[in-house]
Short mmCIF file of C-alpha atoms in Angstrom, two decimals:
data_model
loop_
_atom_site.label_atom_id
_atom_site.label_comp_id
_atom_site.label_asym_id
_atom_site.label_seq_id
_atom_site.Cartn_x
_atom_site.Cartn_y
_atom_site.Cartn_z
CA UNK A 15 72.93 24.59 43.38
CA UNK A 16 74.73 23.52 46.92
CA UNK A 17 77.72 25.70 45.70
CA UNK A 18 75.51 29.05 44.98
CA UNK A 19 74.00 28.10 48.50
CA UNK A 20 77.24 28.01 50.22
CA UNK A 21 78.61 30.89 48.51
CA UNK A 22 75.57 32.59 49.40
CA UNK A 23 76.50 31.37 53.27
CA UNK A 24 80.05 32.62 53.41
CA UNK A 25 78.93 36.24 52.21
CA UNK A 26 76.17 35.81 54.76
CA UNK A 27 79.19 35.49 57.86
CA UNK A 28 81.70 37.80 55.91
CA UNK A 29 78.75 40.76 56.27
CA UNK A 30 77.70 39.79 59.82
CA UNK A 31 81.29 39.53 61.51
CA UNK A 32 81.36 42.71 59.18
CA UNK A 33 78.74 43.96 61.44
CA UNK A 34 80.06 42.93 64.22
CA UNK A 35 83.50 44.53 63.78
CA UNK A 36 81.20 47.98 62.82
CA UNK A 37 79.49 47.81 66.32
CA UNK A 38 82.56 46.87 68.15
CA UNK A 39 84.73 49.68 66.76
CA UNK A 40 81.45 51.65 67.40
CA UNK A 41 81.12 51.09 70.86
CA UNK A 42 85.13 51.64 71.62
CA UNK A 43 84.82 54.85 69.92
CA UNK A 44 81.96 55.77 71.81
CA UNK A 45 83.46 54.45 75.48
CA UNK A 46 86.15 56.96 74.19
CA UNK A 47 84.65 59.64 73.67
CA UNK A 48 82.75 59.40 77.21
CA UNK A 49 86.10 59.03 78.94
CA UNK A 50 87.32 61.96 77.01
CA UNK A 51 84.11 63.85 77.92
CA UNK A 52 84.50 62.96 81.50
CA UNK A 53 88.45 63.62 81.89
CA UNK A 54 87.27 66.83 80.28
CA UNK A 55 84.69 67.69 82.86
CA UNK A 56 86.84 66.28 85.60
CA UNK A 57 89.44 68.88 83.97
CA UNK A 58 87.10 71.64 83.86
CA UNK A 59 85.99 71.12 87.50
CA UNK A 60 89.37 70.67 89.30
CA UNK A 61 89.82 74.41 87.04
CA UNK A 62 86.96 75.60 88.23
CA UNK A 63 87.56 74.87 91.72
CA UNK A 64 91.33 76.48 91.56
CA UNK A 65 89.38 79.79 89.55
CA UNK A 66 87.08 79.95 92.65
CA UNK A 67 90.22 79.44 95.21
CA UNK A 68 91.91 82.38 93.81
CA UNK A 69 89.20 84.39 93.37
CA UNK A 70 87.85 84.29 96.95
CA UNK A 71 91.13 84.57 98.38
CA UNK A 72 91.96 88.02 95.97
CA UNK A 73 88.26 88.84 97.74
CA UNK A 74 89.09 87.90 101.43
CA UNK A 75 90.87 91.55 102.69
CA UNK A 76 90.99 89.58 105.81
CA UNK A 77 93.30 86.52 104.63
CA UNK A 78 97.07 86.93 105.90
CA UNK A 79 98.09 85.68 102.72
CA UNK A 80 96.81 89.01 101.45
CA UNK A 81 100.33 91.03 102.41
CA UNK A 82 101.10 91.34 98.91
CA UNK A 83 98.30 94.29 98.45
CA UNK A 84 99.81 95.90 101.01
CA UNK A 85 103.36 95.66 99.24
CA UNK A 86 102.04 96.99 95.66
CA UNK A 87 100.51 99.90 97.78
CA UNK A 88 103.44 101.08 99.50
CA UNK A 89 105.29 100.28 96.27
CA UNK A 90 103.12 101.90 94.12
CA UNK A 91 102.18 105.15 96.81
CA UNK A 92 105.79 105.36 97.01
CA UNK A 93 106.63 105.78 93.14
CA UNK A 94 103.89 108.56 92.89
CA UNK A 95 105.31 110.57 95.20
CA UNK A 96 108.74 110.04 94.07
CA UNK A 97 107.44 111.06 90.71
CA UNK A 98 106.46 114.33 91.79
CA UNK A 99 108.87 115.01 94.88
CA UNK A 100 112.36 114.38 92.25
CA UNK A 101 110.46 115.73 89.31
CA UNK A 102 109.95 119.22 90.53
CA UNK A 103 113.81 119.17 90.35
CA UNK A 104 114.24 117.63 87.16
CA UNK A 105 112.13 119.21 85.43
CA UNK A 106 113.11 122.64 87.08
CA UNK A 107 116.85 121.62 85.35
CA UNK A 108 114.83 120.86 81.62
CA UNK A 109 112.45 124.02 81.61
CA UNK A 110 114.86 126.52 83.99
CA UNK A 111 112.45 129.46 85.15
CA UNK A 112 109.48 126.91 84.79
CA UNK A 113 108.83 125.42 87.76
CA UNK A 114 109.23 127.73 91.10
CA UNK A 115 110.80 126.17 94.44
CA UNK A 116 107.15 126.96 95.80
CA UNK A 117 105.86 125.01 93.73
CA UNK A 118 108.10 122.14 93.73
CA UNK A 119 108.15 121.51 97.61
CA UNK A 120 104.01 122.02 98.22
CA UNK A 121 104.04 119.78 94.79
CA UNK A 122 104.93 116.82 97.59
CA UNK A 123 102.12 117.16 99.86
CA UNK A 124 99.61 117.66 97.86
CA UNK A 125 100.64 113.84 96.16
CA UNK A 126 100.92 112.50 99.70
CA UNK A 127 97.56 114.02 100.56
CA UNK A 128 95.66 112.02 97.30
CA UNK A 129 97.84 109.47 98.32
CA UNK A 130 96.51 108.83 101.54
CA UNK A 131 93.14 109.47 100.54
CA UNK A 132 93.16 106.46 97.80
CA UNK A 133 95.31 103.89 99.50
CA UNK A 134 95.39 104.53 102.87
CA UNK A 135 93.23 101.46 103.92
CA UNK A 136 95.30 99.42 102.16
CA UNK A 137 98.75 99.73 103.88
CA UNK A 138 98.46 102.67 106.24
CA UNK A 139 100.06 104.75 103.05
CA UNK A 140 103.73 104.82 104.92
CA UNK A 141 105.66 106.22 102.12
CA UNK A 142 108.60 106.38 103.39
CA UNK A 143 111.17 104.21 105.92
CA UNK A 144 111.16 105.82 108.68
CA UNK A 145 107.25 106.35 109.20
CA UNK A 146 107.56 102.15 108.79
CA UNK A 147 110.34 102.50 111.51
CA UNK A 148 108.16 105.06 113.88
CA UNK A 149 104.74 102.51 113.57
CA UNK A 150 106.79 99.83 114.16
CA UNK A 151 108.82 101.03 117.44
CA UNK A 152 105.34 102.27 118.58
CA UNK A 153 103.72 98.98 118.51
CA UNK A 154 101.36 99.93 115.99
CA UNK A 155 102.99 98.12 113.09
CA UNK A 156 104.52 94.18 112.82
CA UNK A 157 108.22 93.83 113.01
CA UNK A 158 108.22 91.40 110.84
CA UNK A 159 106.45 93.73 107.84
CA UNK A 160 109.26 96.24 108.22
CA UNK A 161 111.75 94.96 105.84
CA UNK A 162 109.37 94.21 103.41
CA UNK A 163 108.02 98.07 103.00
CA UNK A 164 111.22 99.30 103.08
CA UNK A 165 111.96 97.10 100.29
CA UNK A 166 109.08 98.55 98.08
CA UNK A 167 109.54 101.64 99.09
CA UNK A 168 113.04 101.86 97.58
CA UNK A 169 111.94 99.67 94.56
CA UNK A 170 109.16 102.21 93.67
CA UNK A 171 111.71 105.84 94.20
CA UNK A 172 114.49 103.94 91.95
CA UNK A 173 111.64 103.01 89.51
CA UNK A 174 110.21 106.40 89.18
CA UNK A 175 113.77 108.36 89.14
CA UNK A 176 114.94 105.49 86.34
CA UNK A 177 111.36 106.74 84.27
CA UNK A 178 112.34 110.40 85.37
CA UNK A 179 115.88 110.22 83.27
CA UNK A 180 114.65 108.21 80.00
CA UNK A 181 111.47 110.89 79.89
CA UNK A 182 113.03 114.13 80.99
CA UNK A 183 116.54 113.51 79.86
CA UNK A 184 118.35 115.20 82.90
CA UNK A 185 120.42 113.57 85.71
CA UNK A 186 118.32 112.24 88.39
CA UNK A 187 120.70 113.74 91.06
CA UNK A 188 119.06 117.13 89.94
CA UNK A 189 115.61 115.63 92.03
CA UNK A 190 118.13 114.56 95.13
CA UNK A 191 118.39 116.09 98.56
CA UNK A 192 122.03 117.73 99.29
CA UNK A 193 123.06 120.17 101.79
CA UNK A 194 123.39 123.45 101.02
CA UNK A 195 127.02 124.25 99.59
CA UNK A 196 127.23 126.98 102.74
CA UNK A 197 126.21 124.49 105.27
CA UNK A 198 127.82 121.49 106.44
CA UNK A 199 126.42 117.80 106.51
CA UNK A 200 126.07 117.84 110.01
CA UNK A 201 123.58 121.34 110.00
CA UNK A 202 121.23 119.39 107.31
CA UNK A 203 121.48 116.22 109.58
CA UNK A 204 119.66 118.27 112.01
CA UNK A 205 116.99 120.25 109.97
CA UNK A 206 116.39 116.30 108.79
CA UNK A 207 115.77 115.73 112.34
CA UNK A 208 113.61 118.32 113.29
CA UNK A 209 111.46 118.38 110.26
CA UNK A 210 111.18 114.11 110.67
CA UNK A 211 110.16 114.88 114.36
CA UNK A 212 107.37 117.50 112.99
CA UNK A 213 105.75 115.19 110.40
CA UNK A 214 106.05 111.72 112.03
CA UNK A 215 104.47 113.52 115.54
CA UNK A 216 101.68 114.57 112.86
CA UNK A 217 101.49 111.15 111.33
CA UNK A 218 101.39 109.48 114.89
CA UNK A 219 98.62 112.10 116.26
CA UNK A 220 96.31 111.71 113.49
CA UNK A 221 96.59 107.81 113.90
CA UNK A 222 95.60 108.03 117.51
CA UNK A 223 92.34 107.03 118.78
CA UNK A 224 91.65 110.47 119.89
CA UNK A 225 91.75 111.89 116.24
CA UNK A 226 89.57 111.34 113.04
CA UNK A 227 91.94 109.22 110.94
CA UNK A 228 91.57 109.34 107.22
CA UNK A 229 90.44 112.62 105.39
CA UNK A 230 91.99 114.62 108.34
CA UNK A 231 95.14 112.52 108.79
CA UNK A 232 95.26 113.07 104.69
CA UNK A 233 95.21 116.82 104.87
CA UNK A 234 97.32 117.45 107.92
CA UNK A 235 100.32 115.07 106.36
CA UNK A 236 99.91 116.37 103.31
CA UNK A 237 99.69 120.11 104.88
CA UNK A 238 102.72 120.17 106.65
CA UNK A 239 104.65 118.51 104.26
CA UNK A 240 104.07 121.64 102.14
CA UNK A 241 104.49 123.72 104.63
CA UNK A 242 108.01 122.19 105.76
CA UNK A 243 109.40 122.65 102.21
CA UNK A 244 108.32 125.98 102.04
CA UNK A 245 110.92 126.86 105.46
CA UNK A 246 113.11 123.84 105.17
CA UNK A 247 114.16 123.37 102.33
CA UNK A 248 117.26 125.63 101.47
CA UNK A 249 119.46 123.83 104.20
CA UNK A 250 118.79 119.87 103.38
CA UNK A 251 116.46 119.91 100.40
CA UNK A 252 113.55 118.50 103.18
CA UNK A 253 113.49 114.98 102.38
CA UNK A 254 112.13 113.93 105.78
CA UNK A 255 112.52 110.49 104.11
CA UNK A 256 115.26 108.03 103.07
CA UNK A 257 113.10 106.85 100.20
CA UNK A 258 113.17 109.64 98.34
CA UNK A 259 116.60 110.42 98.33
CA UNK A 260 117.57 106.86 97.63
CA UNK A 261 116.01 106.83 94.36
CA UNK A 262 117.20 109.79 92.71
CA UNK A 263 120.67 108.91 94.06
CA UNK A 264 120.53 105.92 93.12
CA UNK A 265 119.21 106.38 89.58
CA UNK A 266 121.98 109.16 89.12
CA UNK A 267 125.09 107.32 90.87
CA UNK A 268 125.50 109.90 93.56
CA UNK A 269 125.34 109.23 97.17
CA UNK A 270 127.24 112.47 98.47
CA UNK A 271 126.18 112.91 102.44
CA UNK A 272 122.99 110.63 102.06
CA UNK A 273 123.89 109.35 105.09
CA UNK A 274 122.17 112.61 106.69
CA UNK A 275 119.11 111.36 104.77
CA UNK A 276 118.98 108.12 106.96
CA UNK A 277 120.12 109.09 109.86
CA UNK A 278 118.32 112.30 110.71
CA UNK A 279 115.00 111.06 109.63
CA UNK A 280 115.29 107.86 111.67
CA UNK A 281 116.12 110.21 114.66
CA UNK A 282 113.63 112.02 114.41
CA UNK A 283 111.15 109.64 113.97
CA UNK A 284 112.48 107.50 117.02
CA UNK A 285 111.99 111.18 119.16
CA UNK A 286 108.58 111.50 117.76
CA UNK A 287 107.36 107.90 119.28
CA UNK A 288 109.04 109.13 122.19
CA UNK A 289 106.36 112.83 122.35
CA UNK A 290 103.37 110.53 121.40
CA UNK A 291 104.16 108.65 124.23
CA UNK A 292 104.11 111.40 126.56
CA UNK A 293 101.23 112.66 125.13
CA UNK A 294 98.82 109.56 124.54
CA UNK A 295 100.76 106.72 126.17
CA UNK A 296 101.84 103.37 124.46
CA UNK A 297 100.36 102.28 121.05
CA UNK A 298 99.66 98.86 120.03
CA UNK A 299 95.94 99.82 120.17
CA UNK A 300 93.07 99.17 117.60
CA UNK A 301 92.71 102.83 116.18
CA UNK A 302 96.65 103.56 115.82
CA UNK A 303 97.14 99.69 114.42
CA UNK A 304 94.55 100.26 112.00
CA UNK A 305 95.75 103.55 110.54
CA UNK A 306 99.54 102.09 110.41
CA UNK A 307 98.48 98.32 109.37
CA UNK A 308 94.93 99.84 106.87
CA UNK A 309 92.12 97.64 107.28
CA UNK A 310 93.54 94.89 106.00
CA UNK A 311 94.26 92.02 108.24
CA UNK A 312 95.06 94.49 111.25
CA UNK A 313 97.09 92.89 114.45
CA UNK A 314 96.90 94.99 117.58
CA UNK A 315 99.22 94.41 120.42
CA UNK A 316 96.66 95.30 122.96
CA UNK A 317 92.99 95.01 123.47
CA UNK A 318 91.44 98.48 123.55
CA UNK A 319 89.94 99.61 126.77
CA UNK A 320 86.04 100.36 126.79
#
């Protein structure tokens, strides 16, 4: 009898330390899981908080930090009209009796006006070097943003001449600017000039606080871009833009005279800040910075006067 009632004992302790062991292992597991559930939450916050960060700052057109729109627009405004400024000549060389020199020169402007109709805000729609170069000397535009449009700018005309070739299957250099074989570098340096001069004065007026900026500055750009194609053309190939003829030269390994395409359109540009200063005084203002800079985190040099 004692030995069935201290058998009956022993099981008694072996199932409560049993027990006990259950609701220890019970309670670590369950201390675990609320530190997992917590380091997940924690987790999920710290996420959340980064999510909201980059969100609001993506939202915030105002934030400095914000000059990488403003590259992907010139790059991007710049590889449009690349597209259609070289393809004209490409695909003229593909489809020969196709595509009409009319057509491929007022081609251009039209791009630049739906251009600067769907990105203007964003970066002021330069397009092109040496309207970056004529903002900039006119105090409309940061120094210190100059190298990085130019950049993009010839990023996006390499990019679009390089997609040119693999699609079209012809030589870029057929979408380049030359001079004429009857006319020397130095006569095409000059119609660069003069037509740079036109279109930058044109830029620079309709960016002026005395103009409507925007749909008009859109169609007059765009307008005599066409319209300096249609007359310029035959001598230089009308670049008006060192851009464009860095791409397709690029693209197609030939750099013959593209010096003309630097130089004359930066001179001309230069005397064009040079008229619009004459004929509306120093820039630097809020309506000229705003159509150079878009509306996005604009700096003015000067306080406007009432």
């Amino acid at each position: 009898m004692g030995n069935q009632i201290g058998t009956a004992r022993f099981h008694n302790r072996r199932r409560r330390h049993a027990m006990a062991e259950n609701q220890d292992k019970d309670g670590i597991g369950r201390a675990g899981a609320r530190k997992d559930e917590a380091h997940n939450h924690n987790l999920a916050s710290e996420l959340g908080v980064v999510e909201q960060n980059i969100l609001l700052r993506i939202q915030d057109f105002n934030d400095p930090r914000q000059e990488w729109r403003r590259l992907f627009s010139e790059f991007y405004g710049t590889f449009l009209l690349v597209i259609v400024a070289a393809g004209g000549g490409m695909m003229s060389q593909a489809f020969p009796g196709v595509i009409s020199r009319t057509a491929a020169v007022v081609a251009p402007g039209l791009m630049v006006m739906g251009i600067i109709l769907f990105m203007g805000k964003i970066s002021g729609a330069h397009l092109n070097p040496a309207v970056s170069f004529a903002f900039a000397l006119r105090g409309d535009f940061p120094w210190r943003r100059v190298p990085g449009y130019i950049v993009v700018q010839l990023i996006g005309a390499t990019l679009a001449c390089l997609l040119l070739q693999a699609v079209i299957g012809v030589s870029a250099t057929y979408g380049s600017n030359y001079p004429a074989a009857e006319f020397s570098a130095g006569a095409a340096f000059w119609m660069e000039t003069l037509l740079t001069l036109v279109l930058v004065s044109v830029i620079l007026g309709t960016a002026s606080g005395a103009q409507n900026i925007g749909l008009l500055g859109a169609f007059a750009v765009g307008a005599y871009i066409a319209v300096a194609g249609l007359w310029g053309s035959p001598i230089s190939g009308t670049s008006m833009n060192p851009a464009r003829t860095f791409g397709p030269d690029l693209a197609g390994g030939n750099f013959s005279d593209y010096w003309v395409y630097v130089a004359g359109p930066l001179a001309g540009a230069a005397a064009a800040v040079g008229i619009a200063f004459i004929l509306r005084g120093p820039g630097g203002g809020k309506a000229g910075s705003g159509a150079a800079q878009g509306d996005l985190f604009t700096e003015t040099a000067k306080e406007e006067k009432p």
